[in-house]
Amino acid sequence: MFLESPELYDAIYHFKNYAHECEILRAVIAVAAPGARTILDVASGTGEHDKFLKNHYSVDGIDLNEDYLPAARLKNPAGHYTRADMTDFDLATTYDAVTCLFSAIGYVKTVERMNRAVACMARHVKPSGVLIVEPWITPENWKPGNTFIHAGEIGPDKVCRMSLSGQEGNLSTTLMHYLRSTSAGIEHYSERLELGLFTRDEMTHAFELANMDVRYDTEGLMGRGLYIVRPRP
């Protein structure tokens, strides 16, 4: 996949205000888990959130994409980053806060795998801690047929992505075409992204199955909502 390249991923998503999102996260954590000092970032990607969170917490991460881990380590050298599937991992420790951001939960695709991912994350939360999950778009809010354009830069190179949304059952599909200009010419790539469309009820049930209490914030970090979840006493 084109976006397996961390530098290209960061170029396309430069529009995200990671610093502001981390300020919101800090406020959420301060209320839900006062005195929190450690964070596990599940599906940490290239470590853009961790770059800001590391100034206030000790941050570790897991991601399935091995190409992203070196980029995250460069941005947060003190963190421990492990290649792992969010549906099946065991780090043999717990954290004050566990996060799963930028709708990464959608990559599990099915409700059964989503339940497993939530259970795995919940097992890594301290009894006094918090699990924070930023969901993907719900089925009723997904709009097949929408198109989007994003552009960015990698040094002197320009990058552009055009996307077209679709749907197959409970999966959102996004067909993405990329152009990258280089001194040698213009390169073209394409890929198809599939994410699970989970309802609020399905997400809430997953947290309840993991013996956690759920609060939902409608705005969240960037308008996609946020699940703020704490272990039951």
PDB file of C-alpha atoms in Angstrom:
ATOM      1  CA  MET A   1       0.000   0.000   0.000  1.00  0.00           C
ATOM      2  CA  PHE A   2       1.139   3.538  -0.795  1.00  0.00           C
ATOM      3  CA  LEU A   3       0.423   4.701   2.741  1.00  0.00           C
ATOM      4  CA  GLU A   4       2.725   2.069   4.210  1.00  0.00           C
ATOM      5  CA  SER A   5       5.387   4.730   3.675  1.00  0.00           C
ATOM      6  CA  PRO A   6       5.506   6.861   6.838  1.00  0.00           C
ATOM      7  CA  GLU A   7       6.749   9.978   5.066  1.00  0.00           C
ATOM      8  CA  LEU A   8       3.932   9.799   2.518  1.00  0.00           C
ATOM      9  CA  TYR A   9       1.366   9.138   5.229  1.00  0.00           C
ATOM     10  CA  ASP A  10       2.498  12.204   7.168  1.00  0.00           C
ATOM     11  CA  ALA A  11       2.492  14.314   4.001  1.00  0.00           C
ATOM     12  CA  ILE A  12      -1.123  13.427   3.168  1.00  0.00           C
ATOM     13  CA  TYR A  13      -2.398  13.892   6.725  1.00  0.00           C
ATOM     14  CA  HIS A  14      -0.546  17.113   7.482  1.00  0.00           C
ATOM     15  CA  PHE A  15      -3.961  18.825   7.722  1.00  0.00           C
ATOM     16  CA  LYS A  16      -4.595  17.125  11.085  1.00  0.00           C
ATOM     17  CA  ASN A  17      -3.879  19.357  14.068  1.00  0.00           C
ATOM     18  CA  TYR A  18      -2.198  16.731  16.225  1.00  0.00           C
ATOM     19  CA  ALA A  19      -1.051  19.268  18.822  1.00  0.00           C
ATOM     20  CA  HIS A  20      -4.611  20.486  19.398  1.00  0.00           C
ATOM     21  CA  GLU A  21      -5.955  16.940  19.516  1.00  0.00           C
ATOM     22  CA  CYS A  22      -3.395  16.074  22.180  1.00  0.00           C
ATOM     23  CA  GLU A  23      -4.501  19.051  24.273  1.00  0.00           C
ATOM     24  CA  ILE A  24      -8.042  17.655  24.167  1.00  0.00           C
ATOM     25  CA  LEU A  25      -6.728  14.207  25.087  1.00  0.00           C
ATOM     26  CA  ARG A  26      -4.815  15.608  28.045  1.00  0.00           C
ATOM     27  CA  ALA A  27      -7.975  17.288  29.324  1.00  0.00           C
ATOM     28  CA  VAL A  28      -9.949  14.048  28.954  1.00  0.00           C
ATOM     29  CA  ILE A  29      -7.270  12.010  30.718  1.00  0.00           C
ATOM     30  CA  ALA A  30      -6.951  14.561  33.539  1.00  0.00           C
ATOM     31  CA  VAL A  31     -10.629  14.066  34.370  1.00  0.00           C
ATOM     32  CA  ALA A  32     -10.915  10.320  33.745  1.00  0.00           C
ATOM     33  CA  ALA A  33      -7.553   9.234  35.200  1.00  0.00           C
ATOM     34  CA  PRO A  34      -6.107  12.009  37.399  1.00  0.00           C
ATOM     35  CA  GLY A  35      -2.367  11.762  37.824  1.00  0.00           C
ATOM     36  CA  ALA A  36      -1.929   9.549  34.756  1.00  0.00           C
ATOM     37  CA  ARG A  37       1.694   9.092  33.785  1.00  0.00           C
ATOM     38  CA  THR A  38       1.706   6.250  31.224  1.00  0.00           C
ATOM     39  CA  ILE A  39      -0.044   5.788  27.884  1.00  0.00           C
ATOM     40  CA  LEU A  40      -0.263   2.897  25.447  1.00  0.00           C
ATOM     41  CA  ASP A  41      -1.079   4.135  21.947  1.00  0.00           C
ATOM     42  CA  VAL A  42      -2.755   1.277  20.052  1.00  0.00           C
ATOM     43  CA  ALA A  43      -2.355   1.561  16.265  1.00  0.00           C
ATOM     44  CA  SER A  44       0.157   4.312  16.922  1.00  0.00           C
ATOM     45  CA  GLY A  45       0.924   4.820  13.232  1.00  0.00           C
ATOM     46  CA  THR A  46       3.866   7.109  12.563  1.00  0.00           C
ATOM     47  CA  GLY A  47       3.735   8.493  16.118  1.00  0.00           C
ATOM     48  CA  GLU A  48       2.371  11.966  15.410  1.00  0.00           C
ATOM     49  CA  HIS A  49       0.182  12.017  18.524  1.00  0.00           C
ATOM     50  CA  ASP A  50       2.990  10.544  20.597  1.00  0.00           C
ATOM     51  CA  LYS A  51       5.336  13.332  19.492  1.00  0.00           C
ATOM     52  CA  PHE A  52       3.218  15.720  21.581  1.00  0.00           C
ATOM     53  CA  LEU A  53       2.052  13.358  24.324  1.00  0.00           C
ATOM     54  CA  LYS A  54       5.631  12.394  25.223  1.00  0.00           C
ATOM     55  CA  ASN A  55       6.100  15.838  26.800  1.00  0.00           C
ATOM     56  CA  HIS A  56       3.588  14.916  29.500  1.00  0.00           C
ATOM     57  CA  TYR A  57       3.522  11.095  29.699  1.00  0.00           C
ATOM     58  CA  SER A  58       5.635   8.016  29.176  1.00  0.00           C
ATOM     59  CA  VAL A  59       4.203   6.708  25.887  1.00  0.00           C
ATOM     60  CA  ASP A  60       4.521   3.253  24.326  1.00  0.00           C
ATOM     61  CA  GLY A  61       2.858   2.051  21.147  1.00  0.00           C
ATOM     62  CA  ILE A  62       1.853  -0.906  19.019  1.00  0.00           C
ATOM     63  CA  ASP A  63       1.115  -1.011  15.305  1.00  0.00           C
ATOM     64  CA  LEU A  64       0.664  -3.760  12.737  1.00  0.00           C
ATOM     65  CA  ASN A  65       2.583  -1.828  10.069  1.00  0.00           C
ATOM     66  CA  GLU A  66       6.259  -2.511  10.677  1.00  0.00           C
ATOM     67  CA  ASP A  67       7.244   0.413   8.428  1.00  0.00           C
ATOM     68  CA  TYR A  68       5.620   2.915  10.799  1.00  0.00           C
ATOM     69  CA  LEU A  69       7.431   1.777  13.940  1.00  0.00           C
ATOM     70  CA  PRO A  70      10.852   3.339  13.120  1.00  0.00           C
ATOM     71  CA  ALA A  71       9.144   6.664  12.390  1.00  0.00           C
ATOM     72  CA  ALA A  72       7.332   6.544  15.738  1.00  0.00           C
ATOM     73  CA  ARG A  73      10.578   5.685  17.551  1.00  0.00           C
ATOM     74  CA  LEU A  74      12.290   8.714  16.016  1.00  0.00           C
ATOM     75  CA  LYS A  75       9.499  11.002  17.229  1.00  0.00           C
ATOM     76  CA  ASN A  76       9.398   9.416  20.690  1.00  0.00           C
ATOM     77  CA  PRO A  77      12.811   7.843  21.384  1.00  0.00           C
ATOM     78  CA  ALA A  78      11.965   6.955  24.991  1.00  0.00           C
ATOM     79  CA  GLY A  79       8.907   4.923  23.979  1.00  0.00           C
ATOM     80  CA  HIS A  80       8.757   1.182  23.407  1.00  0.00           C
ATOM     81  CA  TYR A  81       7.115   0.316  20.077  1.00  0.00           C
ATOM     82  CA  THR A  82       6.020  -3.207  19.239  1.00  0.00           C
ATOM     83  CA  ARG A  83       4.638  -4.745  16.078  1.00  0.00           C
ATOM     84  CA  ALA A  84       1.306  -6.271  17.104  1.00  0.00           C
ATOM     85  CA  ASP A  85      -2.271  -6.841  15.977  1.00  0.00           C
ATOM     86  CA  MET A  86      -4.722  -4.845  18.109  1.00  0.00           C
ATOM     87  CA  THR A  87      -7.024  -7.881  18.302  1.00  0.00           C
ATOM     88  CA  ASP A  88      -4.375 -10.138  19.872  1.00  0.00           C
ATOM     89  CA  PHE A  89      -1.565  -8.625  21.913  1.00  0.00           C
ATOM     90  CA  ASP A  90      -0.190  -8.958  25.424  1.00  0.00           C
ATOM     91  CA  LEU A  91       2.483  -6.564  26.663  1.00  0.00           C
ATOM     92  CA  ALA A  92       2.441  -8.042  30.187  1.00  0.00           C
ATOM     93  CA  THR A  93       1.843  -4.630  31.749  1.00  0.00           C
ATOM     94  CA  THR A  94      -0.923  -2.060  32.247  1.00  0.00           C
ATOM     95  CA  TYR A  95      -1.182   1.679  31.620  1.00  0.00           C
ATOM     96  CA  ASP A  96      -2.949   4.680  33.100  1.00  0.00           C
ATOM     97  CA  ALA A  97      -4.429   5.383  29.676  1.00  0.00           C
ATOM     98  CA  VAL A  98      -4.822   3.318  26.525  1.00  0.00           C
ATOM     99  CA  THR A  99      -5.707   5.167  23.332  1.00  0.00           C
ATOM    100  CA  CYS A 100      -6.817   4.035  19.879  1.00  0.00           C
ATOM    101  CA  LEU A 101      -7.084   7.145  17.712  1.00  0.00           C
ATOM    102  CA  PHE A 102      -7.808   8.411  14.192  1.00  0.00           C
ATOM    103  CA  SER A 103     -10.525   5.765  13.702  1.00  0.00           C
ATOM    104  CA  ALA A 104      -7.984   2.921  13.656  1.00  0.00           C
ATOM    105  CA  ILE A 105     -10.597   0.638  15.250  1.00  0.00           C
ATOM    106  CA  GLY A 106     -12.287   0.497  11.844  1.00  0.00           C
ATOM    107  CA  TYR A 107      -9.390  -1.529  10.419  1.00  0.00           C
ATOM    108  CA  VAL A 108     -10.571  -4.630  12.285  1.00  0.00           C
ATOM    109  CA  LYS A 109     -13.578  -4.666   9.874  1.00  0.00           C
ATOM    110  CA  THR A 110     -15.936  -7.003  11.774  1.00  0.00           C
ATOM    111  CA  VAL A 111     -17.859  -6.748  15.051  1.00  0.00           C
ATOM    112  CA  GLU A 112     -16.287  -9.977  16.306  1.00  0.00           C
ATOM    113  CA  ARG A 113     -12.761  -8.615  15.755  1.00  0.00           C
ATOM    114  CA  MET A 114     -13.759  -5.267  17.209  1.00  0.00           C
ATOM    115  CA  ASN A 115     -14.918  -7.032  20.381  1.00  0.00           C
ATOM    116  CA  ARG A 116     -11.576  -8.821  20.579  1.00  0.00           C
ATOM    117  CA  ALA A 117      -9.639  -5.583  20.078  1.00  0.00           C
ATOM    118  CA  VAL A 118     -11.582  -3.801  22.811  1.00  0.00           C
ATOM    119  CA  ALA A 119     -11.054  -6.738  25.184  1.00  0.00           C
ATOM    120  CA  CYS A 120      -7.303  -6.689  24.470  1.00  0.00           C
ATOM    121  CA  MET A 121      -7.064  -2.959  25.074  1.00  0.00           C
ATOM    122  CA  ALA A 122      -9.167  -3.196  28.243  1.00  0.00           C
ATOM    123  CA  ARG A 123      -6.774  -5.786  29.693  1.00  0.00           C
ATOM    124  CA  HIS A 124      -3.973  -3.228  29.419  1.00  0.00           C
ATOM    125  CA  VAL A 125      -5.806  -0.508  31.402  1.00  0.00           C
ATOM    126  CA  LYS A 126      -5.055  -0.069  35.092  1.00  0.00           C
ATOM    127  CA  PRO A 127      -8.076  -0.337  37.438  1.00  0.00           C
ATOM    128  CA  SER A 128      -7.912   3.438  37.942  1.00  0.00           C
ATOM    129  CA  GLY A 129      -7.168   4.133  34.275  1.00  0.00           C
ATOM    130  CA  VAL A 130      -9.056   5.001  31.110  1.00  0.00           C
ATOM    131  CA  LEU A 131      -9.481   3.614  27.601  1.00  0.00           C
ATOM    132  CA  ILE A 132     -10.050   6.229  24.881  1.00  0.00           C
ATOM    133  CA  VAL A 133     -11.222   5.118  21.436  1.00  0.00           C
ATOM    134  CA  GLU A 134     -11.882   7.424  18.489  1.00  0.00           C
ATOM    135  CA  PRO A 135     -14.417   5.601  16.281  1.00  0.00           C
ATOM    136  CA  TRP A 136     -14.769   5.436  12.536  1.00  0.00           C
ATOM    137  CA  ILE A 137     -17.917   6.823  10.937  1.00  0.00           C
ATOM    138  CA  THR A 138     -21.198   5.086  11.821  1.00  0.00           C
ATOM    139  CA  PRO A 139     -23.226   3.313   9.089  1.00  0.00           C
ATOM    140  CA  GLU A 140     -25.935   5.992   9.011  1.00  0.00           C
ATOM    141  CA  ASN A 141     -23.359   8.769   8.555  1.00  0.00           C
ATOM    142  CA  TRP A 142     -21.233   7.109   5.870  1.00  0.00           C
ATOM    143  CA  LYS A 143     -21.911   8.624   2.436  1.00  0.00           C
ATOM    144  CA  PRO A 144     -20.977   6.458  -0.573  1.00  0.00           C
ATOM    145  CA  GLY A 145     -20.152   8.454  -3.679  1.00  0.00           C
ATOM    146  CA  ASN A 146     -18.322  11.288  -1.905  1.00  0.00           C
ATOM    147  CA  THR A 147     -15.022  12.505  -3.320  1.00  0.00           C
ATOM    148  CA  PHE A 148     -12.128  14.160  -1.504  1.00  0.00           C
ATOM    149  CA  ILE A 149      -8.789  15.698  -2.445  1.00  0.00           C
ATOM    150  CA  HIS A 150      -5.807  16.111  -0.126  1.00  0.00           C
ATOM    151  CA  ALA A 151      -2.379  17.454  -1.018  1.00  0.00           C
ATOM    152  CA  GLY A 152       0.954  17.663   0.742  1.00  0.00           C
ATOM    153  CA  GLU A 153       4.705  17.939   0.305  1.00  0.00           C
ATOM    154  CA  ILE A 154       7.726  15.735   0.939  1.00  0.00           C
ATOM    155  CA  GLY A 155      10.723  17.999   0.639  1.00  0.00           C
ATOM    156  CA  PRO A 156      10.617  19.306  -2.933  1.00  0.00           C
ATOM    157  CA  ASP A 157       8.077  16.672  -4.028  1.00  0.00           C
ATOM    158  CA  LYS A 158       4.347  17.381  -4.225  1.00  0.00           C
ATOM    159  CA  VAL A 159       1.783  14.703  -3.315  1.00  0.00           C
ATOM    160  CA  CYS A 160      -1.918  14.648  -4.137  1.00  0.00           C
ATOM    161  CA  ARG A 161      -4.614  12.099  -3.241  1.00  0.00           C
ATOM    162  CA  MET A 162      -8.096  11.826  -4.717  1.00  0.00           C
ATOM    163  CA  SER A 163     -10.563   9.505  -2.955  1.00  0.00           C
ATOM    164  CA  LEU A 164     -13.969   8.058  -3.814  1.00  0.00           C
ATOM    165  CA  SER A 165     -16.131   6.497  -1.095  1.00  0.00           C
ATOM    166  CA  GLY A 166     -18.242   3.363  -1.513  1.00  0.00           C
ATOM    167  CA  GLN A 167     -19.874   0.682   0.610  1.00  0.00           C
ATOM    168  CA  GLU A 168     -20.150  -3.093   0.607  1.00  0.00           C
ATOM    169  CA  GLY A 169     -22.398  -4.400   3.358  1.00  0.00           C
ATOM    170  CA  ASN A 170     -20.984  -3.261   6.695  1.00  0.00           C
ATOM    171  CA  LEU A 171     -17.698  -2.155   5.149  1.00  0.00           C
ATOM    172  CA  SER A 172     -16.862   1.346   4.009  1.00  0.00           C
ATOM    173  CA  THR A 173     -14.649   1.304   0.942  1.00  0.00           C
ATOM    174  CA  THR A 174     -12.428   4.115  -0.278  1.00  0.00           C
ATOM    175  CA  LEU A 175     -10.700   4.025  -3.642  1.00  0.00           C
ATOM    176  CA  MET A 176      -7.639   6.248  -3.483  1.00  0.00           C
ATOM    177  CA  HIS A 177      -5.379   7.458  -6.275  1.00  0.00           C
ATOM    178  CA  TYR A 178      -2.109   9.269  -5.575  1.00  0.00           C
ATOM    179  CA  LEU A 179       0.160  11.435  -7.683  1.00  0.00           C
ATOM    180  CA  ARG A 180       3.684  12.263  -6.543  1.00  0.00           C
ATOM    181  CA  SER A 181       5.901  14.630  -8.463  1.00  0.00           C
ATOM    182  CA  THR A 182       9.630  13.970  -8.464  1.00  0.00           C
ATOM    183  CA  SER A 183      12.553  15.386 -10.421  1.00  0.00           C
ATOM    184  CA  ALA A 184      12.249  12.334 -12.695  1.00  0.00           C
ATOM    185  CA  GLY A 185       8.530  12.705 -13.421  1.00  0.00           C
ATOM    186  CA  ILE A 186       5.113  12.009 -11.894  1.00  0.00           C
ATOM    187  CA  GLU A 187       4.442   8.703 -10.144  1.00  0.00           C
ATOM    188  CA  HIS A 188       0.947   7.227  -9.804  1.00  0.00           C
ATOM    189  CA  TYR A 189      -0.317   4.804  -7.157  1.00  0.00           C
ATOM    190  CA  SER A 190      -3.721   3.469  -6.226  1.00  0.00           C
ATOM    191  CA  GLU A 191      -5.156   1.445  -3.360  1.00  0.00           C
ATOM    192  CA  ARG A 192      -8.458   0.448  -1.800  1.00  0.00           C
ATOM    193  CA  LEU A 193      -9.148   0.975   1.886  1.00  0.00           C
ATOM    194  CA  GLU A 194     -11.786  -1.023   3.806  1.00  0.00           C
ATOM    195  CA  LEU A 195     -12.995  -0.111   7.298  1.00  0.00           C
ATOM    196  CA  GLY A 196     -15.779  -1.602   9.399  1.00  0.00           C
ATOM    197  CA  LEU A 197     -18.899   0.517   9.887  1.00  0.00           C
ATOM    198  CA  PHE A 198     -19.841  -0.022  13.541  1.00  0.00           C
ATOM    199  CA  THR A 199     -22.963   1.373  15.193  1.00  0.00           C
ATOM    200  CA  ARG A 200     -22.907   3.207  18.514  1.00  0.00           C
ATOM    201  CA  ASP A 201     -24.728   0.245  20.067  1.00  0.00           C
ATOM    202  CA  GLU A 202     -22.140  -2.227  18.742  1.00  0.00           C
ATOM    203  CA  MET A 203     -19.270  -0.159  20.093  1.00  0.00           C
ATOM    204  CA  THR A 204     -20.958   0.354  23.454  1.00  0.00           C
ATOM    205  CA  HIS A 205     -21.698  -3.373  23.741  1.00  0.00           C
ATOM    206  CA  ALA A 206     -18.035  -4.194  23.112  1.00  0.00           C
ATOM    207  CA  PHE A 207     -16.964  -2.030  26.056  1.00  0.00           C
ATOM    208  CA  GLU A 208     -19.662  -3.501  28.271  1.00  0.00           C
ATOM    209  CA  LEU A 209     -18.522  -7.019  27.367  1.00  0.00           C
ATOM    210  CA  ALA A 210     -15.063  -5.977  28.577  1.00  0.00           C
ATOM    211  CA  ASN A 211     -16.621  -4.994  31.929  1.00  0.00           C
ATOM    212  CA  MET A 212     -16.174  -1.272  31.404  1.00  0.00           C
ATOM    213  CA  ASP A 213     -18.371   1.799  31.857  1.00  0.00           C
ATOM    214  CA  VAL A 214     -18.809   3.926  28.748  1.00  0.00           C
ATOM    215  CA  ARG A 215     -19.179   7.634  28.156  1.00  0.00           C
ATOM    216  CA  TYR A 216     -19.522   8.997  24.630  1.00  0.00           C
ATOM    217  CA  ASP A 217     -18.441  12.478  23.586  1.00  0.00           C
ATOM    218  CA  THR A 218     -20.131  13.510  20.341  1.00  0.00           C
ATOM    219  CA  GLU A 219     -17.397  15.878  19.130  1.00  0.00           C
ATOM    220  CA  GLY A 220     -14.212  14.135  20.170  1.00  0.00           C
ATOM    221  CA  LEU A 221     -10.913  15.184  18.627  1.00  0.00           C
ATOM    222  CA  MET A 222     -12.016  15.993  15.085  1.00  0.00           C
ATOM    223  CA  GLY A 223     -15.772  15.553  14.889  1.00  0.00           C
ATOM    224  CA  ARG A 224     -15.883  11.749  14.828  1.00  0.00           C
ATOM    225  CA  GLY A 225     -16.794  11.344  18.495  1.00  0.00           C
ATOM    226  CA  LEU A 226     -14.842   9.725  21.309  1.00  0.00           C
ATOM    227  CA  TYR A 227     -15.490   6.802  23.648  1.00  0.00           C
ATOM    228  CA  ILE A 228     -14.163   7.440  27.144  1.00  0.00           C
ATOM    229  CA  VAL A 229     -14.224   4.133  28.989  1.00  0.00           C
ATOM    230  CA  ARG A 230     -13.273   3.151  32.536  1.00  0.00           C
ATOM    231  CA  PRO A 231     -12.984  -0.250  34.206  1.00  0.00           C
ATOM    232  CA  ARG A 232     -15.908  -1.099  36.457  1.00  0.00           C
ATOM    233  CA  PRO A 233     -15.072  -1.217  40.181  1.00  0.00           C
TER     234      PRO A 233
END
